[in-house]
mmCIF file of C-alpha atoms in Angstrom:
data_model
loop_
_atom_site.group_PDB
_atom_site.id
_atom_site.type_symbol
_atom_site.label_atom_id
_atom_site.label_comp_id
_atom_site.label_asym_id
_atom_site.label_seq_id
_atom_site.Cartn_x
_atom_site.Cartn_y
_atom_site.Cartn_z
ATOM 1 C CA MET A 1 0.000 0.000 0.000
ATOM 2 C CA GLU A 2 1.317 3.426 -0.950
ATOM 3 C CA PHE A 3 2.340 5.555 2.020
ATOM 4 C CA ASP A 4 0.278 8.752 2.222
ATOM 5 C CA LEU A 5 2.103 11.499 4.126
ATOM 6 C CA GLU A 6 -1.217 13.071 5.131
ATOM 7 C CA TYR A 7 -2.323 9.841 6.806
ATOM 8 C CA PRO A 8 0.818 8.249 8.300
ATOM 9 C CA LEU A 9 -0.921 5.903 10.736
ATOM 10 C CA THR A 10 -2.631 2.662 9.759
ATOM 11 C CA GLY A 11 -6.381 3.207 9.626
ATOM 12 C CA PHE A 12 -5.837 6.944 10.012
ATOM 13 C CA GLU A 13 -8.425 7.869 7.378
ATOM 14 C CA GLU A 14 -11.202 6.100 9.245
ATOM 15 C CA HIS A 15 -10.287 7.322 12.726
ATOM 16 C CA HIS A 16 -8.239 10.419 12.045
ATOM 17 C CA PHE A 17 -9.796 12.699 14.660
ATOM 18 C CA HIS A 18 -9.029 10.165 17.402
ATOM 19 C CA ALA A 19 -5.560 9.544 15.989
ATOM 20 C CA PHE A 20 -4.369 13.145 16.109
ATOM 21 C CA SER A 21 -3.484 12.943 19.798
ATOM 22 C CA THR A 22 -1.166 10.058 18.897
ATOM 23 C CA LEU A 23 0.424 12.145 16.154
ATOM 24 C CA PHE A 24 1.102 15.034 18.518
ATOM 25 C CA ASP A 25 2.520 12.656 21.129
ATOM 26 C CA THR A 26 4.956 10.960 18.746
ATOM 27 C CA GLU A 27 5.870 13.639 16.188
ATOM 28 C CA SER A 28 9.175 14.498 17.891
ATOM 29 C CA ASP A 29 10.409 10.969 17.185
ATOM 30 C CA HIS A 30 10.237 11.755 13.458
ATOM 31 C CA SER A 31 12.013 15.110 13.534
ATOM 32 C CA PRO A 32 15.717 15.836 12.946
ATOM 33 C CA SER A 33 17.758 17.599 15.596
ATOM 34 C CA PHE A 34 18.592 21.242 14.987
ATOM 35 C CA LEU A 35 21.660 21.016 17.238
ATOM 36 C CA ALA A 36 23.217 18.284 15.072
ATOM 37 C CA PHE A 37 23.713 20.609 12.102
ATOM 38 C CA LYS A 38 26.261 23.249 13.025
ATOM 39 C CA SER A 39 27.796 25.096 10.090
ATOM 40 C CA THR A 40 31.227 23.784 11.086
ATOM 41 C CA ASP A 41 30.079 20.166 11.378
ATOM 42 C CA VAL A 42 30.724 17.609 8.640
ATOM 43 C CA ARG A 43 27.020 16.798 8.648
ATOM 44 C CA PHE A 44 26.152 20.336 7.545
ATOM 45 C CA SER A 45 28.208 19.925 4.367
ATOM 46 C CA LEU A 46 26.901 16.411 3.789
ATOM 47 C CA ARG A 47 23.319 17.617 4.097
ATOM 48 C CA ARG A 48 23.868 20.485 1.665
ATOM 49 C CA HIS A 49 25.435 18.145 -0.879
ATOM 50 C CA SER A 50 22.629 15.595 -0.377
ATOM 51 C CA LEU A 51 19.953 18.206 -1.060
ATOM 52 C CA PHE A 52 21.778 19.252 -4.201
ATOM 53 C CA LEU A 53 21.825 15.679 -5.522
ATOM 54 C CA ILE A 54 18.161 15.050 -4.702
ATOM 55 C CA SER A 55 17.126 18.332 -6.343
ATOM 56 C CA GLN A 56 19.192 17.433 -9.385
ATOM 57 C CA ALA A 57 17.707 13.923 -9.609
ATOM 58 C CA GLN A 58 14.152 15.175 -9.195
ATOM 59 C CA SER A 59 14.686 17.762 -11.908
ATOM 60 C CA SER A 60 16.015 15.104 -14.285
ATOM 61 C CA TYR A 61 13.567 12.265 -13.592
ATOM 62 C CA LYS A 62 10.434 14.152 -12.487
ATOM 63 C CA PHE A 63 9.527 11.885 -9.564
ATOM 64 C CA ASP A 64 6.889 13.290 -7.242
ATOM 65 C CA ASP A 65 7.638 15.842 -4.544
ATOM 66 C CA TYR A 66 6.646 13.479 -1.742
ATOM 67 C CA ILE A 67 9.443 11.054 -2.653
ATOM 68 C CA ALA A 68 11.990 13.854 -2.495
ATOM 69 C CA TYR A 69 10.495 15.110 0.777
ATOM 70 C CA LEU A 70 10.642 11.655 2.368
ATOM 71 C CA ALA A 71 14.216 11.082 1.197
ATOM 72 C CA VAL A 72 15.340 14.395 2.714
ATOM 73 C CA ASN A 73 13.472 13.549 5.925
ATOM 74 C CA TYR A 74 15.294 10.211 6.172
ATOM 75 C CA ILE A 75 18.661 11.864 5.504
ATOM 76 C CA ASP A 76 18.081 14.602 8.084
ATOM 77 C CA ARG A 77 17.000 12.144 10.756
ATOM 78 C CA PHE A 78 19.865 9.787 9.930
ATOM 79 C CA LEU A 79 22.511 12.512 10.088
ATOM 80 C CA SER A 80 21.002 13.798 13.344
ATOM 81 C CA LYS A 81 21.729 10.469 15.009
ATOM 82 C CA GLN A 82 24.984 9.434 13.368
ATOM 83 C CA VAL A 83 28.494 10.753 13.832
ATOM 84 C CA VAL A 84 30.066 10.948 10.377
ATOM 85 C CA LEU A 85 33.837 10.572 10.423
ATOM 86 C CA GLU A 86 34.537 11.240 6.759
ATOM 87 C CA ASN A 87 33.536 13.958 4.322
ATOM 88 C CA LYS A 88 33.815 12.463 0.858
ATOM 89 C CA PRO A 89 31.448 12.927 -2.089
ATOM 90 C CA TRP A 90 30.741 9.206 -2.507
ATOM 91 C CA ILE A 91 29.523 8.930 1.094
ATOM 92 C CA VAL A 92 26.818 11.428 0.210
ATOM 93 C CA GLN A 93 26.079 9.479 -2.970
ATOM 94 C CA ILE A 94 25.234 6.219 -1.277
ATOM 95 C CA LEU A 95 23.245 7.958 1.462
ATOM 96 C CA VAL A 96 21.157 9.731 -1.186
ATOM 97 C CA ILE A 97 20.668 6.594 -3.304
ATOM 98 C CA ALA A 98 19.626 4.486 -0.304
ATOM 99 C CA SER A 99 17.265 7.188 0.990
ATOM 100 C CA LEU A 100 15.655 7.633 -2.429
ATOM 101 C CA SER A 101 15.317 3.864 -2.708
ATOM 102 C CA LEU A 102 13.510 3.650 0.640
ATOM 103 C CA ALA A 103 11.289 6.642 -0.178
ATOM 104 C CA GLY A 104 10.400 5.128 -3.548
ATOM 105 C CA LYS A 105 9.453 1.842 -1.907
ATOM 106 C CA MET A 106 7.238 3.651 0.582
ATOM 107 C CA ARG A 107 5.466 5.410 -2.302
ATOM 108 C CA ASN A 108 5.331 2.252 -4.464
ATOM 109 C CA VAL A 109 7.387 3.904 -7.199
ATOM 110 C CA ASP A 110 10.292 2.292 -9.049
ATOM 111 C CA LEU A 111 12.982 4.936 -9.356
ATOM 112 C CA PRO A 112 15.732 4.694 -12.013
ATOM 113 C CA LEU A 113 18.443 4.378 -9.372
ATOM 114 C CA SER A 114 21.050 3.064 -11.806
ATOM 115 C CA ASP A 115 20.552 6.065 -14.074
ATOM 116 C CA ILE A 116 20.664 8.472 -11.134
ATOM 117 C CA GLN A 117 23.959 6.960 -9.997
ATOM 118 C CA ARG A 118 25.496 7.179 -13.457
ATOM 119 C CA ASP A 119 24.480 10.818 -13.757
ATOM 120 C CA VAL A 120 26.689 11.697 -10.810
ATOM 121 C CA GLY A 121 29.552 9.438 -11.850
ATOM 122 C CA LEU A 122 29.431 6.763 -9.145
ATOM 123 C CA VAL A 123 27.781 3.341 -9.194
ATOM 124 C CA PHE A 124 27.374 1.146 -6.120
ATOM 125 C CA ASP A 125 26.822 -2.591 -6.058
ATOM 126 C CA ALA A 126 23.413 -3.814 -4.897
ATOM 127 C CA GLN A 127 24.800 -5.274 -1.671
ATOM 128 C CA SER A 128 26.293 -1.936 -0.621
ATOM 129 C CA ILE A 129 22.998 -0.143 -1.232
ATOM 130 C CA LYS A 130 21.109 -2.756 0.792
ATOM 131 C CA ARG A 131 23.580 -2.422 3.650
ATOM 132 C CA MET A 132 23.160 1.345 3.598
ATOM 133 C CA GLU A 133 19.377 0.936 3.597
ATOM 134 C CA SER A 134 19.700 -1.408 6.567
ATOM 135 C CA LEU A 135 21.805 1.121 8.466
ATOM 136 C CA ILE A 136 19.258 3.865 7.793
ATOM 137 C CA LEU A 137 16.407 1.606 8.911
ATOM 138 C CA THR A 138 18.211 0.676 12.118
ATOM 139 C CA THR A 139 19.150 4.278 12.873
ATOM 140 C CA LEU A 140 15.552 5.434 12.358
ATOM 141 C CA ASN A 141 14.196 2.508 14.398
ATOM 142 C CA TRP A 142 12.340 1.379 11.262
ATOM 143 C CA ARG A 143 10.113 4.458 11.431
ATOM 144 C CA LEU A 144 9.722 5.153 7.729
ATOM 145 C CA ARG A 145 6.068 6.196 7.973
ATOM 146 C CA SER A 146 7.286 9.662 8.848
ATOM 147 C CA ILE A 147 5.065 12.099 10.697
ATOM 148 C CA THR A 148 5.520 15.315 8.735
ATOM 149 C CA PRO A 149 3.759 18.695 8.513
ATOM 150 C CA PHE A 150 1.468 17.180 5.862
ATOM 151 C CA SER A 151 0.026 14.918 8.571
ATOM 152 C CA PHE A 152 -1.498 17.922 10.364
ATOM 153 C CA LEU A 153 -2.883 20.031 7.509
ATOM 154 C CA HIS A 154 -6.379 18.538 7.588
ATOM 155 C CA PHE A 155 -6.585 18.992 11.351
ATOM 156 C CA PHE A 156 -5.481 22.630 11.479
ATOM 157 C CA ILE A 157 -7.371 23.878 8.454
ATOM 158 C CA SER A 158 -10.604 22.868 10.181
ATOM 159 C CA PHE A 159 -9.962 25.724 12.637
ATOM 160 C CA PHE A 160 -10.397 28.254 9.828
ATOM 161 C CA GLN A 161 -14.072 27.308 9.287
ATOM 162 C CA LEU A 162 -14.038 28.735 5.774
ATOM 163 C CA GLY A 163 -17.262 27.133 4.571
ATOM 164 C CA ASP A 164 -15.959 27.025 1.000
ATOM 165 C CA SER A 165 -14.491 23.696 -0.086
ATOM 166 C CA SER A 166 -12.658 25.109 -3.104
ATOM 167 C CA LEU A 167 -11.051 27.858 -1.012
ATOM 168 C CA THR A 168 -10.144 25.338 1.666
ATOM 169 C CA GLN A 169 -8.465 23.140 -0.930
ATOM 170 C CA SER A 170 -6.603 26.111 -2.408
ATOM 171 C CA ILE A 171 -5.205 27.113 0.982
ATOM 172 C CA LYS A 172 -4.262 23.526 1.759
ATOM 173 C CA GLN A 173 -2.492 23.159 -1.598
ATOM 174 C CA ARG A 174 -0.628 26.428 -1.126
ATOM 175 C CA ALA A 175 0.408 25.313 2.371
ATOM 176 C CA SER A 176 1.724 22.057 0.889
ATOM 177 C CA ASP A 177 3.784 24.018 -1.633
ATOM 178 C CA ILE A 178 5.199 26.125 1.198
ATOM 179 C CA ILE A 179 6.146 23.006 3.171
ATOM 180 C CA PHE A 180 7.947 21.574 0.148
ATOM 181 C CA GLY A 181 9.765 24.843 -0.475
ATOM 182 C CA THR A 182 10.914 25.415 3.095
ATOM 183 C CA GLN A 183 12.118 21.900 3.937
ATOM 184 C CA TYR A 184 15.667 23.043 3.172
ATOM 185 C CA GLU A 185 15.753 25.615 5.988
ATOM 186 C CA ILE A 186 17.719 24.237 8.938
ATOM 187 C CA LYS A 187 16.300 26.893 11.282
ATOM 188 C CA LEU A 188 12.917 25.193 10.993
ATOM 189 C CA PHE A 189 14.384 22.044 12.588
ATOM 190 C CA GLU A 190 13.762 23.784 15.895
ATOM 191 C CA HIS A 191 10.028 23.299 15.405
ATOM 192 C CA LYS A 192 7.817 20.234 15.412
ATOM 193 C CA PRO A 193 5.969 19.153 12.252
ATOM 194 C CA SER A 194 2.669 20.339 13.741
ATOM 195 C CA ILE A 195 4.068 23.847 14.258
ATOM 196 C CA LEU A 196 5.324 23.908 10.676
ATOM 197 C CA ALA A 197 1.940 22.784 9.358
ATOM 198 C CA ALA A 198 0.118 25.519 11.259
ATOM 199 C CA SER A 199 2.657 28.122 10.103
ATOM 200 C CA ALA A 200 2.356 27.049 6.462
ATOM 201 C CA LEU A 201 -1.437 27.284 6.590
ATOM 202 C CA LEU A 202 -1.230 30.757 8.113
ATOM 203 C CA CYS A 203 1.210 31.876 5.413
ATOM 204 C CA ALA A 204 -1.172 30.515 2.786
ATOM 205 C CA ALA A 205 -4.117 32.292 4.408
ATOM 206 C CA ASP A 206 -2.152 35.533 4.529
ATOM 207 C CA GLU A 207 -1.573 35.267 0.776
ATOM 208 C CA LEU A 208 -5.014 34.084 -0.342
ATOM 209 C CA ILE A 209 -7.399 35.601 2.221
ATOM 210 C CA PRO A 210 -5.414 38.429 3.876
ATOM 211 C CA LEU A 211 -8.512 40.072 5.358
ATOM 212 C CA GLN A 212 -9.243 36.888 7.307
ATOM 213 C CA PHE A 213 -5.682 36.268 8.458
ATOM 214 C CA SER A 214 -6.194 37.717 11.947
ATOM 215 C CA SER A 215 -9.225 35.536 12.609
ATOM 216 C CA CYS A 216 -7.383 32.463 11.276
ATOM 217 C CA LEU A 217 -4.424 33.184 13.558
ATOM 218 C CA ALA A 218 -6.690 33.684 16.561
ATOM 219 C CA ALA A 219 -8.564 30.454 15.845
ATOM 220 C CA ILE A 220 -5.522 28.259 15.337
ATOM 221 C CA SER A 221 -3.797 29.747 18.390
ATOM 222 C CA GLU A 222 -6.566 28.280 20.533
ATOM 223 C CA CYS A 223 -5.444 24.743 19.700
ATOM 224 C CA GLN A 224 -4.463 22.954 22.898
ATOM 225 C CA TYR A 225 -1.547 21.207 21.183
ATOM 226 C CA LEU A 226 0.209 24.400 20.054
ATOM 227 C CA ASN A 227 2.553 26.750 21.865
ATOM 228 C CA LYS A 228 1.727 30.220 20.546
ATOM 229 C CA GLU A 229 5.253 31.579 21.014
ATOM 230 C CA GLU A 230 6.740 28.685 19.042
ATOM 231 C CA LEU A 231 4.089 29.169 16.376
ATOM 232 C CA MET A 232 4.916 32.857 15.964
ATOM 233 C CA ASN A 233 8.658 32.137 15.807
ATOM 234 C CA ALA A 234 8.183 29.523 13.095
ATOM 235 C CA LEU A 235 5.777 31.784 11.230
ATOM 236 C CA THR A 236 8.373 34.572 11.192
ATOM 237 C CA VAL A 237 11.099 32.306 9.779
ATOM 238 C CA MET A 238 8.748 30.866 7.174
ATOM 239 C CA ARG A 239 7.620 34.312 6.041
ATOM 240 C CA GLU A 240 11.236 35.416 5.668
ATOM 241 C CA MET A 241 11.957 32.365 3.551
ATOM 242 C CA LEU A 242 8.964 33.015 1.308
ATOM 243 C CA ILE A 243 10.113 36.591 0.752
ATOM 244 C CA GLU A 244 13.551 35.304 -0.203
ATOM 245 C CA LEU A 245 12.100 32.697 -2.551
ATOM 246 C CA GLY A 246 9.789 35.277 -4.096
ATOM 247 C CA GLU A 247 12.643 37.639 -4.798
ATOM 248 C CA SER A 248 14.669 34.782 -6.342
ATOM 249 C CA ILE A 249 17.870 36.289 -5.004
ATOM 250 C CA VAL A 250 20.707 33.891 -4.245
ATOM 251 C CA ASP A 251 23.823 34.942 -2.407
ATOM 252 C CA ALA A 252 26.435 32.437 -3.529
ATOM 253 C CA ASP A 253 28.781 33.544 -0.758
ATOM 254 C CA SER A 254 26.360 32.626 2.026
ATOM 255 C CA CYS A 255 24.873 29.174 2.580
ATOM 256 C CA SER A 256 23.357 29.777 6.010
ATOM 257 C CA THR A 257 19.843 29.852 4.575
ATOM 258 C CA LEU A 258 19.105 26.831 2.422
ATOM 259 C CA THR A 259 16.469 26.953 -0.272
ATOM 260 C CA PRO A 260 16.197 24.778 -3.397
ATOM 261 C CA LYS A 261 17.893 27.508 -5.443
ATOM 262 C CA SER A 262 20.564 28.381 -2.908
ATOM 263 C CA VAL A 263 21.431 24.718 -2.423
ATOM 264 C CA LEU A 264 22.130 24.379 -6.129
ATOM 265 C CA GLU A 265 24.053 27.650 -6.294
ATOM 266 C CA CYS A 266 26.105 27.012 -3.172
ATOM 267 C CA GLU A 267 26.925 23.516 -4.336
ATOM 268 C CA ARG A 268 28.180 24.771 -7.672
ATOM 269 C CA THR A 269 30.478 27.251 -5.924
ATOM 270 C CA SER A 270 31.650 24.866 -3.211
ATOM 271 C CA SER A 271 35.035 23.227 -3.505
ATOM 272 C CA GLN A 272 34.432 20.880 -0.595
ATOM 273 C CA CYS A 273 31.901 18.537 -2.157
ATOM 274 C CA GLU A 274 32.554 18.449 -5.863
ATOM 275 C CA THR A 275 30.649 15.787 -7.775
ATOM 276 C CA PRO A 276 32.247 14.174 -10.836
ATOM 277 C CA ILE A 277 29.141 14.632 -12.973
ATOM 278 C CA ASN A 278 31.004 14.846 -16.271
ATOM 279 C CA GLN A 279 33.180 11.781 -15.851
ATOM 280 C CA ASP A 280 33.472 9.359 -18.743
ATOM 281 C CA ARG A 281 30.957 6.664 -17.876
ATOM 282 C CA ASP A 282 33.427 3.966 -18.897
ATOM 283 C CA ASN A 283 35.696 5.176 -16.101
ATOM 284 C CA ILE A 284 33.071 5.329 -13.365
ATOM 285 C CA LYS A 285 34.397 4.127 -10.023
ATOM 286 C CA ARG A 286 32.446 1.541 -8.093
ATOM 287 C CA PRO A 287 32.909 2.097 -4.349
ATOM 288 C CA ARG A 288 32.082 -0.600 -1.849
ATOM 289 C CA LEU A 289 30.667 -0.047 1.610
ATOM 290 C CA SER A 290 32.333 -1.744 4.539
ATOM 291 C CA ASP A 291 32.585 -1.476 8.297
ATOM 292 C CA LEU A 292 29.061 -0.136 8.753
ATOM 293 C CA ARG A 293 28.087 -0.352 12.379
ATOM 294 C CA ASP A 294 24.750 0.046 14.108
ATOM 295 C CA ASP A 295 26.090 2.287 16.873
ATOM 296 C CA GLN A 296 26.312 6.060 16.602
ATOM 297 C CA THR A 297 29.406 6.111 14.382
ATOM 298 C CA PHE A 298 29.176 6.013 10.604
ATOM 299 C CA GLN A 299 32.431 4.357 9.447
ATOM 300 C CA ILE A 300 33.097 3.919 5.744
ATOM 301 C CA SER A 301 36.144 2.889 3.746
ATOM 302 C CA GLN A 302 36.475 3.095 -0.016
ATOM 303 C CA VAL A 303 37.788 0.209 -2.111
ATOM 304 C CA GLN A 304 38.855 1.263 -5.569
#
């Protein structure tokens, strides 16, 4: 059965109002740690490079946004819990390939993983990919049915009481687009998925029904599961990101704020994580994964 990010729990569609308390109770288990991604940490560079590769693959092969979102979620959660000892491009490659593979399986989509690997100049044997998948699964405690901001959209939009199904759907769709577009921002790691969902809906309401924004904010702030201060902080960051995305301005000298465009631009200008995209395919190296352990250390050695 295809995994639906809006309904992450089994039987959620039939009992979703009773299941929301479970979502709020367990959502933190599906969120990456903000503290794990310092700008000086190896994981910060690995994440930036990973996002670049996923954006590149999605642009080339047009797989759906939810697959990319899930893959990034798996990578963020994995890197939050693992200590990475090496910073080499091929480490990022196998992490991205394994995460895309798992996300594709969850969505019941066969991704052209061999083609994606060849595009970036590295091909891994099937056993290495399976071992990487196994490490990700173990690190995430097999929690691949991620609780994301999408899981809370239906719940929070009911607070708006719009009375117009088409308008409700438009706001929900715009909120989904905002969630996709702001997944790259590390500052948002500080906030739970439910906070991000509420913030995205408020941003959408501010754009589509600005005269009703105040009433929407007042209504959603009454939710017993939300901390209003956290909501306002997340809303501020999200609004700033939307302004930046709207202006389409990328500062190639600063990678502190990550957006789909800035990830691509920063990666092109970075000398730390260069990807051999233009290698002759006859000379593609085939790395092999070894010494993977299930503790908190990610040890990899490359065999030419």
